[in-house]
Coordinates of C-alpha atoms in Angstrom, one line a residue:
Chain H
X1 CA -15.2 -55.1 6.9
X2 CA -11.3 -55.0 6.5
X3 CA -9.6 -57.7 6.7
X4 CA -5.4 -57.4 6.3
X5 CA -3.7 -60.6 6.0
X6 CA -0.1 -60.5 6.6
X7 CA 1.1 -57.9 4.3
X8 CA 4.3 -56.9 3.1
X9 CA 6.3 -53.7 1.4
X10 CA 9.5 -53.4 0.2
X11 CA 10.9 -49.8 -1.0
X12 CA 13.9 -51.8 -3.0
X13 CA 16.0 -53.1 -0.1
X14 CA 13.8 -51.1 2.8
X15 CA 11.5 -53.4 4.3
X16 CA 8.6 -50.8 5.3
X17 CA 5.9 -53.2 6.1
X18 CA 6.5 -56.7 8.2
X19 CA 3.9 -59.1 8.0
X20 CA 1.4 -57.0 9.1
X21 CA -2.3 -58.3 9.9
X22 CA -5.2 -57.1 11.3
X23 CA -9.2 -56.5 11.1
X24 CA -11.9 -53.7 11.5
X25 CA -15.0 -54.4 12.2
X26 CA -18.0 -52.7 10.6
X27 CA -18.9 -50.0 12.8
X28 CA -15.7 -50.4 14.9
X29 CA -12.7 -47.3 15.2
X30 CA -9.3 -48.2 15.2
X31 CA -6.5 -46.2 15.9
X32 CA -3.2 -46.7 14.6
X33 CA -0.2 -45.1 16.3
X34 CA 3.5 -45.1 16.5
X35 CA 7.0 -43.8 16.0
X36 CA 7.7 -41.3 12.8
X37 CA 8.7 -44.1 10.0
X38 CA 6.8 -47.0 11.6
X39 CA 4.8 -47.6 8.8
X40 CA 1.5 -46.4 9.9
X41 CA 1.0 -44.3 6.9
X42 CA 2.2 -46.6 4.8
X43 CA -0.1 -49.6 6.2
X44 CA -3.3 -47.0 5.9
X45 CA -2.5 -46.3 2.0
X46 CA -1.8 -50.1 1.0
X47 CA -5.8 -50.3 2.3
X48 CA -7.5 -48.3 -0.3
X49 CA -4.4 -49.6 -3.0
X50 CA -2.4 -46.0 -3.3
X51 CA 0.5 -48.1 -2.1
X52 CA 1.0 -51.2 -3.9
X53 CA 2.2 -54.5 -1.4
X54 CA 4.0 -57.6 -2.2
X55 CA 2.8 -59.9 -0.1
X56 CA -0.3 -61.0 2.2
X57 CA -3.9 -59.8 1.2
X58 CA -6.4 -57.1 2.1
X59 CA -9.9 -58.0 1.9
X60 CA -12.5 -54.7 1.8
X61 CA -16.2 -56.1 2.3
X62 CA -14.9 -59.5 0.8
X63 CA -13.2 -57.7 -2.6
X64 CA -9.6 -58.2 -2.5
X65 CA -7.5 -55.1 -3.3
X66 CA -4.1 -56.2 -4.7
X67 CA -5.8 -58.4 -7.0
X68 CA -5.6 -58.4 -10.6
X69 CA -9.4 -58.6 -11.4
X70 CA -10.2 -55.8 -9.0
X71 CA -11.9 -52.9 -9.9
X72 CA -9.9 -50.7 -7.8
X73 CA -11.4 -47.8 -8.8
X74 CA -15.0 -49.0 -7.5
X75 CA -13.4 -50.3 -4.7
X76 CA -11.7 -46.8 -3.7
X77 CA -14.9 -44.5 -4.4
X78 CA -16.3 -46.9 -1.3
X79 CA -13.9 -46.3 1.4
X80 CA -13.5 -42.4 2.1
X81 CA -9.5 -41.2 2.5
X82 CA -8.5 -38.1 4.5
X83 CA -5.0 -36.6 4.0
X84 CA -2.8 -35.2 6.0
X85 CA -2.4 -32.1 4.0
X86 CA -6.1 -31.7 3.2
X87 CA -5.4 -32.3 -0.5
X88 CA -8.5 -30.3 -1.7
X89 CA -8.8 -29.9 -5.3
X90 CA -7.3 -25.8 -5.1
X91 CA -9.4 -24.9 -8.8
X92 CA -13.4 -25.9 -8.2
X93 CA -15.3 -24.1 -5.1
X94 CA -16.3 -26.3 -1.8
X95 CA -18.9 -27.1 -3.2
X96 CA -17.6 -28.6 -6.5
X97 CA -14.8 -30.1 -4.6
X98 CA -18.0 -32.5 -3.0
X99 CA -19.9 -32.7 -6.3
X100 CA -16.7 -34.0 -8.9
X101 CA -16.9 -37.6 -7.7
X102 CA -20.3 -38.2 -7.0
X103 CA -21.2 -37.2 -10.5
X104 CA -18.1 -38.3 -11.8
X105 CA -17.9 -42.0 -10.4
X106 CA -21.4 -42.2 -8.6
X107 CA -23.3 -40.8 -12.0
X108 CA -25.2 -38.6 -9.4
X109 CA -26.8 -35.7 -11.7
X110 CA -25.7 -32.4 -10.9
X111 CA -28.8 -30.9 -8.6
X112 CA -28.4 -34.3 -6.4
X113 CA -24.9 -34.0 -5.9
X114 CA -25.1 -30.5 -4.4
X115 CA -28.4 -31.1 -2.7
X116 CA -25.6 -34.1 -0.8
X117 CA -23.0 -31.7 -0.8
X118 CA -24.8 -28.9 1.1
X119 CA -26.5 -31.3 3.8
X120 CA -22.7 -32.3 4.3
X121 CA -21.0 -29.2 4.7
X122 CA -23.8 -28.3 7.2
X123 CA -23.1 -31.3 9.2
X124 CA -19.4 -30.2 9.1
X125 CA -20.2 -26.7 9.7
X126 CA -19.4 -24.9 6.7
X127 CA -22.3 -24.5 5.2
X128 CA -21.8 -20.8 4.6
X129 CA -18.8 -21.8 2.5
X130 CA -19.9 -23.3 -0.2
X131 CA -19.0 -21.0 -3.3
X132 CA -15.6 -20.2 -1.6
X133 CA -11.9 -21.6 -2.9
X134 CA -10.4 -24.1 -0.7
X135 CA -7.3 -21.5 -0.5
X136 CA -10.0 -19.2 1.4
X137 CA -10.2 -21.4 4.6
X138 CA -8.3 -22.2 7.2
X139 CA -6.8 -25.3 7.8
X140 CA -9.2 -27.0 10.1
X141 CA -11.9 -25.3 7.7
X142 CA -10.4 -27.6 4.6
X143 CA -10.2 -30.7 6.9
X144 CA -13.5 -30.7 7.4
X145 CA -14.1 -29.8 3.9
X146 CA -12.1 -32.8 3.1
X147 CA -13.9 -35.2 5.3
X148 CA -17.1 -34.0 3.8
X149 CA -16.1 -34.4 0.4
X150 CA -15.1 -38.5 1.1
X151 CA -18.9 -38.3 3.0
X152 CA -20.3 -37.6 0.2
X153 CA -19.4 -40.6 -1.3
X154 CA -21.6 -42.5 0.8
X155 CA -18.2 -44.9 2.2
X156 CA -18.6 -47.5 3.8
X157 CA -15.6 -47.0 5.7
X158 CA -13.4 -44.1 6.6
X159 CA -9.4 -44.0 6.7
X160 CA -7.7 -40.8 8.1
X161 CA -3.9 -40.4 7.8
X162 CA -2.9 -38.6 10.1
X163 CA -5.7 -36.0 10.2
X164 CA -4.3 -33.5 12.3
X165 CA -0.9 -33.1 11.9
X166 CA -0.7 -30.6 9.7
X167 CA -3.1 -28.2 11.8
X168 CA -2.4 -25.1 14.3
X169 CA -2.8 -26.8 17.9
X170 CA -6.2 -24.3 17.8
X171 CA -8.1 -26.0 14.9
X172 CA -7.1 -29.6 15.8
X173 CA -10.4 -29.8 17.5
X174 CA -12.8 -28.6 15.5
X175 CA -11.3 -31.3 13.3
X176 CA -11.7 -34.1 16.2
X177 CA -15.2 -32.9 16.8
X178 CA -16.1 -34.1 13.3
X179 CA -14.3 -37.4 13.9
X180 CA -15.8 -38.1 17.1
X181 CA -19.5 -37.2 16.1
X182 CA -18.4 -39.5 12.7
X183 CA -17.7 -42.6 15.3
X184 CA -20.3 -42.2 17.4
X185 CA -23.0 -42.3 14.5
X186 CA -21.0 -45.8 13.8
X187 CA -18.7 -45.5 11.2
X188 CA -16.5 -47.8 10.8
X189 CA -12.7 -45.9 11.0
X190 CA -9.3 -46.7 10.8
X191 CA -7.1 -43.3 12.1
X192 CA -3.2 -43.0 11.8
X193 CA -2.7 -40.4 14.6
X194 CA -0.9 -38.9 17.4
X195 CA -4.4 -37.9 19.2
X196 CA -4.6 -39.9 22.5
X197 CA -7.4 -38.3 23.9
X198 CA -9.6 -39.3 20.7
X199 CA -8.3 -42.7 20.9
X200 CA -9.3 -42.7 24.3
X201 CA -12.7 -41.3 23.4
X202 CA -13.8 -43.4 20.7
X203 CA -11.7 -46.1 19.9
X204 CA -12.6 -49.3 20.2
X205 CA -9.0 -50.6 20.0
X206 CA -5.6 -49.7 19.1
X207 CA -3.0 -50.7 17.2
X208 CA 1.0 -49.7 17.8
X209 CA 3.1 -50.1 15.2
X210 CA 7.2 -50.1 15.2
X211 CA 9.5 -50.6 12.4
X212 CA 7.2 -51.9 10.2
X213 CA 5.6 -55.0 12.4
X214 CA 2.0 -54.5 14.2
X215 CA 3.3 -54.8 17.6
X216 CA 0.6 -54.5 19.4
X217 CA -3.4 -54.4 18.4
X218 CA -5.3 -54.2 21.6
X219 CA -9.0 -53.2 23.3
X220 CA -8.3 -49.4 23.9
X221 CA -8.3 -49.9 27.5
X222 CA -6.0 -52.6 28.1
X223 CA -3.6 -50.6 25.5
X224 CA -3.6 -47.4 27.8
X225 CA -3.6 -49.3 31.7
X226 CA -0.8 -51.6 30.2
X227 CA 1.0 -52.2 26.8
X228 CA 2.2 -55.5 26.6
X229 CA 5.9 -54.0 25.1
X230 CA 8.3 -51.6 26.2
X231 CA 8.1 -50.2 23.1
X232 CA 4.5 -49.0 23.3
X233 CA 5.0 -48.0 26.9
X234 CA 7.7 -45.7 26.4
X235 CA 6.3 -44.1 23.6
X236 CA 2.7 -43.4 25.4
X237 CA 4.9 -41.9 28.5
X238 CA 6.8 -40.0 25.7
X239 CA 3.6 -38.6 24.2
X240 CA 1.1 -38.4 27.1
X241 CA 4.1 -36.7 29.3
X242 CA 3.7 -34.4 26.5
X243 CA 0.3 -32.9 27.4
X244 CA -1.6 -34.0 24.9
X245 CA -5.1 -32.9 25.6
X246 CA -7.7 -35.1 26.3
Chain S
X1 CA 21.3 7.6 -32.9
X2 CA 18.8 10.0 -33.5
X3 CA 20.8 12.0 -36.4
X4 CA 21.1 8.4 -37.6
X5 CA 18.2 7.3 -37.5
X6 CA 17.1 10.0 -39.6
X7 CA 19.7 10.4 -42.0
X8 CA 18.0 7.0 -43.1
X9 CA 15.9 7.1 -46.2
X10 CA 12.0 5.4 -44.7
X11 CA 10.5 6.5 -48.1
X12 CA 12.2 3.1 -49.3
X13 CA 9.0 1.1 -47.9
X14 CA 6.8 2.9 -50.7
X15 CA 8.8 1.9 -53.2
X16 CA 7.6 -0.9 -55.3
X17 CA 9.0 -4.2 -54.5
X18 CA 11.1 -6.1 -56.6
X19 CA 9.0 -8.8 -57.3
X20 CA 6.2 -6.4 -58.4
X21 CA 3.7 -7.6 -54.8
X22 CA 3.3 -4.0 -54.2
X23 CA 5.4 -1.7 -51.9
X24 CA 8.1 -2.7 -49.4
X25 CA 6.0 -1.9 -46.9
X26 CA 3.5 -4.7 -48.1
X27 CA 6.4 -7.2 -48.7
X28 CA 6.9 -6.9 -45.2
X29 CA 3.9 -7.4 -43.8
X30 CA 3.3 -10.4 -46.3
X31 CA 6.4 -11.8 -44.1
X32 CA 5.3 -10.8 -40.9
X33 CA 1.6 -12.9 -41.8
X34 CA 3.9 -16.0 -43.0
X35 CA 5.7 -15.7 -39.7
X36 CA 2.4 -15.5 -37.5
X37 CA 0.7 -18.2 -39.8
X38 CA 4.1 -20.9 -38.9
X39 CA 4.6 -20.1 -35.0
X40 CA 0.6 -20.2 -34.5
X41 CA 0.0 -23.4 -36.1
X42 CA 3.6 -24.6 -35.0
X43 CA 2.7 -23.9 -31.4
X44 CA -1.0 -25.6 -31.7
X45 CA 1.0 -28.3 -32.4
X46 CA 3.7 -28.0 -30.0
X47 CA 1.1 -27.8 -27.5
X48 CA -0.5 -30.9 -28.1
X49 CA 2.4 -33.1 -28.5
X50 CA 4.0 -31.1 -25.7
X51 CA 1.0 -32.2 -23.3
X52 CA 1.3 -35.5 -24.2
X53 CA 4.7 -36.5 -23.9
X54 CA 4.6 -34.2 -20.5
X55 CA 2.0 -36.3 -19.7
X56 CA 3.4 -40.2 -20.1
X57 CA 6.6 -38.7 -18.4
X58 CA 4.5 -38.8 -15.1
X59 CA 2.6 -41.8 -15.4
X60 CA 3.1 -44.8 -13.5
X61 CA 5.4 -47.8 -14.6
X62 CA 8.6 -46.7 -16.6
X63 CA 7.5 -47.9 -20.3
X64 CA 5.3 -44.7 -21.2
X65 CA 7.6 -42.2 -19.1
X66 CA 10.8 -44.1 -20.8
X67 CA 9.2 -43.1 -24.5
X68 CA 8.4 -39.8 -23.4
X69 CA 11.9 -39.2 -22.2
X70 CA 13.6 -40.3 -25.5
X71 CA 11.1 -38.1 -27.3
X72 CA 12.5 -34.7 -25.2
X73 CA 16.0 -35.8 -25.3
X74 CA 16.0 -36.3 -29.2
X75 CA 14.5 -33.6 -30.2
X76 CA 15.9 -31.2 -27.4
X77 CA 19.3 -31.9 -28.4
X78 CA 19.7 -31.9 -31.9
X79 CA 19.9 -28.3 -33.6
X80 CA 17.1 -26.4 -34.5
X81 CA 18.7 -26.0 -38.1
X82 CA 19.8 -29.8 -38.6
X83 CA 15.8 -31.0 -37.8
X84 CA 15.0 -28.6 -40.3
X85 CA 17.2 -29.7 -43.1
X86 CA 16.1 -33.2 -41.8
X87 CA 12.7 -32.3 -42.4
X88 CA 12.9 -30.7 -45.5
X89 CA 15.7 -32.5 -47.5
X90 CA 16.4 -36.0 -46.2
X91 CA 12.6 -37.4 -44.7
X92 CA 10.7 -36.8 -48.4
X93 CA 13.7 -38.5 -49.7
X94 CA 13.6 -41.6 -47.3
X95 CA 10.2 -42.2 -46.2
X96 CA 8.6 -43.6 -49.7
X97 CA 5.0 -43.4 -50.4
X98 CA 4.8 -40.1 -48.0
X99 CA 8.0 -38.3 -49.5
X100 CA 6.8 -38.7 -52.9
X101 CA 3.9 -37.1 -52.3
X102 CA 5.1 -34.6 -50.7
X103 CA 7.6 -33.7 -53.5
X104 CA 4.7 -34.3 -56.1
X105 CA 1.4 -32.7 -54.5
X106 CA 2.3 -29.7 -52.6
X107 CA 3.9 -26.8 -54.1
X108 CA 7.3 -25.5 -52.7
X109 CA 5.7 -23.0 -50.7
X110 CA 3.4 -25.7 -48.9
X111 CA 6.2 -28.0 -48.9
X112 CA 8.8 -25.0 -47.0
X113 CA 5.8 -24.2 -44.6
X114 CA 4.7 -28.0 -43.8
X115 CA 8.4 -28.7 -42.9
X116 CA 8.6 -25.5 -40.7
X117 CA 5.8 -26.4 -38.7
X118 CA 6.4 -30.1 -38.4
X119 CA 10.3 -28.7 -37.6
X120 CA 9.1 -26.1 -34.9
X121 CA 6.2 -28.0 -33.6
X122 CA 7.9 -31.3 -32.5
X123 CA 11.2 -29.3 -31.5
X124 CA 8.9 -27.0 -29.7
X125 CA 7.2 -29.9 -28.1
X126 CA 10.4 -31.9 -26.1
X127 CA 10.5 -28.0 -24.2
X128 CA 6.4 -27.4 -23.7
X129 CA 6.7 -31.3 -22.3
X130 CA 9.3 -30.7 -19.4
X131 CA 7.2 -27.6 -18.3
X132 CA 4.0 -29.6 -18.3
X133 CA 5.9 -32.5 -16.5
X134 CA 7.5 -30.2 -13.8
X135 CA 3.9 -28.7 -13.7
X136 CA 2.1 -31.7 -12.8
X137 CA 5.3 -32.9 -10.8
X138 CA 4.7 -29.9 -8.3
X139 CA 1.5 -30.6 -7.5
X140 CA 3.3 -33.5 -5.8
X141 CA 1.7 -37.1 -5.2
X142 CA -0.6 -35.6 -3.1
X143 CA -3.7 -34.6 -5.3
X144 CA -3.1 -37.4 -7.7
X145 CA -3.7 -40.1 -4.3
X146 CA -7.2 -37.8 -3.4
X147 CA -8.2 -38.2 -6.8
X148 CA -7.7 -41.5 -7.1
X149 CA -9.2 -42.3 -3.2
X150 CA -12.1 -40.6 -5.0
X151 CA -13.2 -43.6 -7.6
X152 CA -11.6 -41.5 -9.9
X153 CA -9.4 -43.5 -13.1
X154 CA -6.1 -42.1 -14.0
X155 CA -7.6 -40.3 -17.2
X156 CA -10.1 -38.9 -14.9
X157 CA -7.5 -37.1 -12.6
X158 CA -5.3 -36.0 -14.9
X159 CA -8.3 -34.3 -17.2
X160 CA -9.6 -33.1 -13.6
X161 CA -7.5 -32.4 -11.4
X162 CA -4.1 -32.3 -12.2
X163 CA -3.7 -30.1 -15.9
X164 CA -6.1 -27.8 -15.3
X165 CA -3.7 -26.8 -12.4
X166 CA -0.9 -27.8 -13.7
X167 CA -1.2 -25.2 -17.0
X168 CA -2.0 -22.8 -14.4
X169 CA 0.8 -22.8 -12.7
X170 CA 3.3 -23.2 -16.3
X171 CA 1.8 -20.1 -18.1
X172 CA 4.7 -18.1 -17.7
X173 CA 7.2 -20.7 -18.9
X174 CA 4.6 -21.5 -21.4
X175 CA 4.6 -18.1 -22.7
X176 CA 8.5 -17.8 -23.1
X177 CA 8.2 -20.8 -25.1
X178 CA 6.1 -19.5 -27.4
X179 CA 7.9 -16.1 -27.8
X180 CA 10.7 -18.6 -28.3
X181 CA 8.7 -20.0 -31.1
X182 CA 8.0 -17.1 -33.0
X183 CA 11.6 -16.2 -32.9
X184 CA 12.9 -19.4 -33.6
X185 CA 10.4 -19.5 -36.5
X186 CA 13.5 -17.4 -38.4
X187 CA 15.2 -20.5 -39.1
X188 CA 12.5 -21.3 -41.8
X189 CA 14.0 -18.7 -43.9
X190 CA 16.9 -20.9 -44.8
X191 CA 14.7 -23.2 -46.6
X192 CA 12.9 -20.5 -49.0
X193 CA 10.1 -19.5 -46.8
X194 CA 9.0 -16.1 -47.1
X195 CA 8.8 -15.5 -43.5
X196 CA 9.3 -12.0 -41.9
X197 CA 13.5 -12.4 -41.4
X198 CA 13.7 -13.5 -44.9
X199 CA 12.1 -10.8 -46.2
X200 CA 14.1 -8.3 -44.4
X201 CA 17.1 -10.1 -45.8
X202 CA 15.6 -9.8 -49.4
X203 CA 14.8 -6.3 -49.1
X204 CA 18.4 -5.3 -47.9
X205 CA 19.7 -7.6 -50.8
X206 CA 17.5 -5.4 -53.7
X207 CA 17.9 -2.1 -52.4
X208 CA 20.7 -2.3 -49.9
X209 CA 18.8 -0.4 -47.3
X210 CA 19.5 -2.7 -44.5
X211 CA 20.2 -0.4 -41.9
X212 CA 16.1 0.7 -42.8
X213 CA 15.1 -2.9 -43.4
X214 CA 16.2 -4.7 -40.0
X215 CA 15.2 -1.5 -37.7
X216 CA 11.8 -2.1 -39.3
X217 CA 11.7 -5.6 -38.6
X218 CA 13.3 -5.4 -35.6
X219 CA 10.2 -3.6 -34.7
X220 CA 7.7 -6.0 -36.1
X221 CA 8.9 -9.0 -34.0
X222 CA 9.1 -6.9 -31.0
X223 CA 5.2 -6.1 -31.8
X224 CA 4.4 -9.5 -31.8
X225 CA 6.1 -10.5 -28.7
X226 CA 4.7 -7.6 -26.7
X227 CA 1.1 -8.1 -27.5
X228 CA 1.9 -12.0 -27.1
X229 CA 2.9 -10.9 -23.4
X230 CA 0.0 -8.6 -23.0
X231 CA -2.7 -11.9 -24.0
X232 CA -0.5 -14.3 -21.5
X233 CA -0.9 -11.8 -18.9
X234 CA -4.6 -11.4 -19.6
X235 CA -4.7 -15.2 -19.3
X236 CA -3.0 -15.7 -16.3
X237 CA -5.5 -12.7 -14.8
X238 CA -8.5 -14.9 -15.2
X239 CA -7.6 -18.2 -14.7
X240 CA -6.2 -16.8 -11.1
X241 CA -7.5 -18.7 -8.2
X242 CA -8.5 -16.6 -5.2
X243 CA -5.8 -17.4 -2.5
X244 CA -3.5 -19.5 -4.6
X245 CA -0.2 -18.7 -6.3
X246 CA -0.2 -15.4 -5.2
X247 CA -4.3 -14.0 -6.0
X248 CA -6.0 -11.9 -4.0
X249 CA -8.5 -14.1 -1.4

């Protein structure tokens, strides 16, 4: 389903990503983890093409993103992307926050695209918050607006950066709920976060990244008995010793 | 003050005018309408340009923002005055076809008010860009990247997503700008334009009452600007978004 072959980023002199290659399988959740400046972030963006790379390919369902004939706008209205910060659109409702794209990019008429919109934000919860501002919610609220809004795109794959960073330790699982229920109905997810436990729930295998190189990209329980690198193993003592909950 | 104010003689706006348009009072106001007229249709203009140059300063690549940053720095940095000379005197003379026709086809008073609004429009524009480009810039990289993770093109998220916040967020700098225009709008009465300054100054000049003449205008500009801050303020109410930039959830 996505398919990176050995890509490569430069910010001027700052190699950011090393060479990096891996696959998701349709259906299949991968979670990416790592250090603060690793590249995760970086490596999740270059996916859907909102960071350009210099080298190596990424194949999406056989379409290749960095390249020239691409429609990258077709190609981006098929994967769903959730932000860190939410990154609702602050002037239209809930509602029209789900409806812009579909009948923007999809051509869905109006009365569809709410009729979508509505069954969504009832399988996020939030059905009773349609005609609200996103400014009215809480974080974990516009999370799960968020996620509903790339839903109702109909994607054929999902990409979360970082998902739950920017929540209050409280909301962080009504957010996960959605993600979990998401993976179990087989979507086919790629996750940049810090959330052992989901990875340990759901994940079908992880991937650690370190300065920029995948170093490792295992079955998610061979990752958590024994990572191959020091690297990986002191940072899952660092952030399991931490108390994440499971 | 007040002694002097009314030791003035006000009966000197009900005298007829010089030029035989009616009373002082209506010489005025025939200034204050040429002064409206030129920073209305100055600013329409403004506006436009203004959103387009603040627009290719925060596009991608560095051609487009490159032109739009000559644009601001040219005309942000030459006198108001010298564009306006530049406009009035030295373009008809040096752009051929165009400048004749200009000299030929419109009368002086269309000539003097084409040149203040071309003057005051683009000069106006260089400022109304950099508020729309720090307006869009604010909104960080953030909303551009969801709309784009959307399906939607670049037009689409600019005419969607980012200006209809962005102008939300630059309505007060956008109003000063335009109070600047109507008070810059002044300069046009160096070129002959009848505007509301240069009918004061014509006034004073016929009857030396200019102690009378510049309290009253005085006055009239500071109408203008009031109610332009009263219909800003109105604007800024409804466009509000509940919980955003400080409105009420």
């Amino acid at each position: 389903m996505i398919s990176i072959k050995a890509i490569s980023k430069w910010y001027g002199e700052f190699h950011v990503l090393k060479e990096c290659s891996t696959t998701v399988s349709k259906g299949e959740v991968v979670v990416v983890c790592g250090p603060s400046g690793s590249g995760k972030s970086t490596l999740i963006k270059c996916v859907n093409g909102l960071e350009a790379f210099q080298q190596g390919e990424i194949l999406i369902d056989g379409v290749s993103v960095g390249a020239r004939g691409t429609n990258l706008s077709k190609l981006r209205s098929r994967v769903g992307m959730v932000f860190q910060h939410f990154e609702l659109f602050p002037h239209l409702t809930v509602i029209q926050n789900l409806t812009i794209a579909q009948c923007k990019v999809l051509r869905r008429g109006n009365r569809e695209a709410t009729e979508k919109g509505q069954r969504l934000l009832d399988v996020v919860g939030l059905a009773a918050h349609a005609e609200k501002f996103p400014a009215q919610l809480s974080g974990g609220q516009q999370q799960r607006v968020a996620i509903a809004r790339a839903l109702a795109m109909d994607p054929i794959a999902m990409l979360f950066d970082e998902p739950t960073s920017a929540l209050d330790p409280e909301m962080i699982k009504e957010v996960l709920d959605v993600m979990v229920k998401l993976a179990q109905e087989g979507m086919t997810m790629m996750v940049v976060t810090h959330e052992m436990g989901f990875a340990r729930e759901v994940a079908n295998r992880v991937i650690f990244m370190d300065q920029g190189q995948i170093v490792e990209d295992r079955p998610k329980a061979d990752f958590f008995k024994s990572p191959d690198t020091d690297r990986a193993q002191q940072f899952l003592s660092k952030i399991l010793s931490h108390g994440v909950q499971t | 003050m007040v002694s002097f104010v009314a030791g003035l003689d006000w009966n000197i706006f009900f005298q007829p005018a010089f030029d035989g348009s009616g009373t002082y009072l209506r010489f005025l106001l025939i200034g204050l309408a040429w002064t409206i007229l030129l920073s209305v249709t100055a600013w329409i203009l403004a506006f436009v340009i203004g959103s387009i140059v603040g627009v290719l300063r925060t596009f991608p690549g560095r051609l487009l923002p490159g032109l739009g940053a000559v644009y601001v720095e040219l005309f942000r940095n030459v006198p108001l005055l010298v564009q306006l000379f530049l406009w009035y005197f030295v373009l008809p003379e040096i752009i051929p076809g165009l400048g004749t026709w200009f000299k030929q086809a419109l009368n002086p008073l269309l000539q003097q008010f084409v040149s203040g609004v071309l003057c005051l429009g683009f000069f106006t524009a260089a400022r109304v860009a950099e508020q729309v480009r720090s307006g869009i810039n604010s909104l960080g990289r953030g909303q551009r990247g969801a709309g784009l993770a959307l399906g939607l093109n670049l037009p689409q998220v600019y005419q969607l997503i980012l200006l209809p916040v962005a102008y939300r967020i630059i309505i007060p700098p956008l109003t000063s700008e335009f109070l600047n225009i109507i008070k810059n709008s002044a300069v046009a009465s160096t070129i002959g334009l009848a505007e509301l300054s240069r009918q004061a100054q014509q006034l004073g000049e016929f009857t030396a009452h200019w102690y009378e003449s510049f309290i009253a205008v005085t006055l009239l500009y500071g109408i203008i600007n009031v109610t332009v801050m009263i219909v800003s303020q109105f604007v800024e109410r409804v466009t509000r978004l509940p919980g955003y930039l400080g409105g009420r959830k």
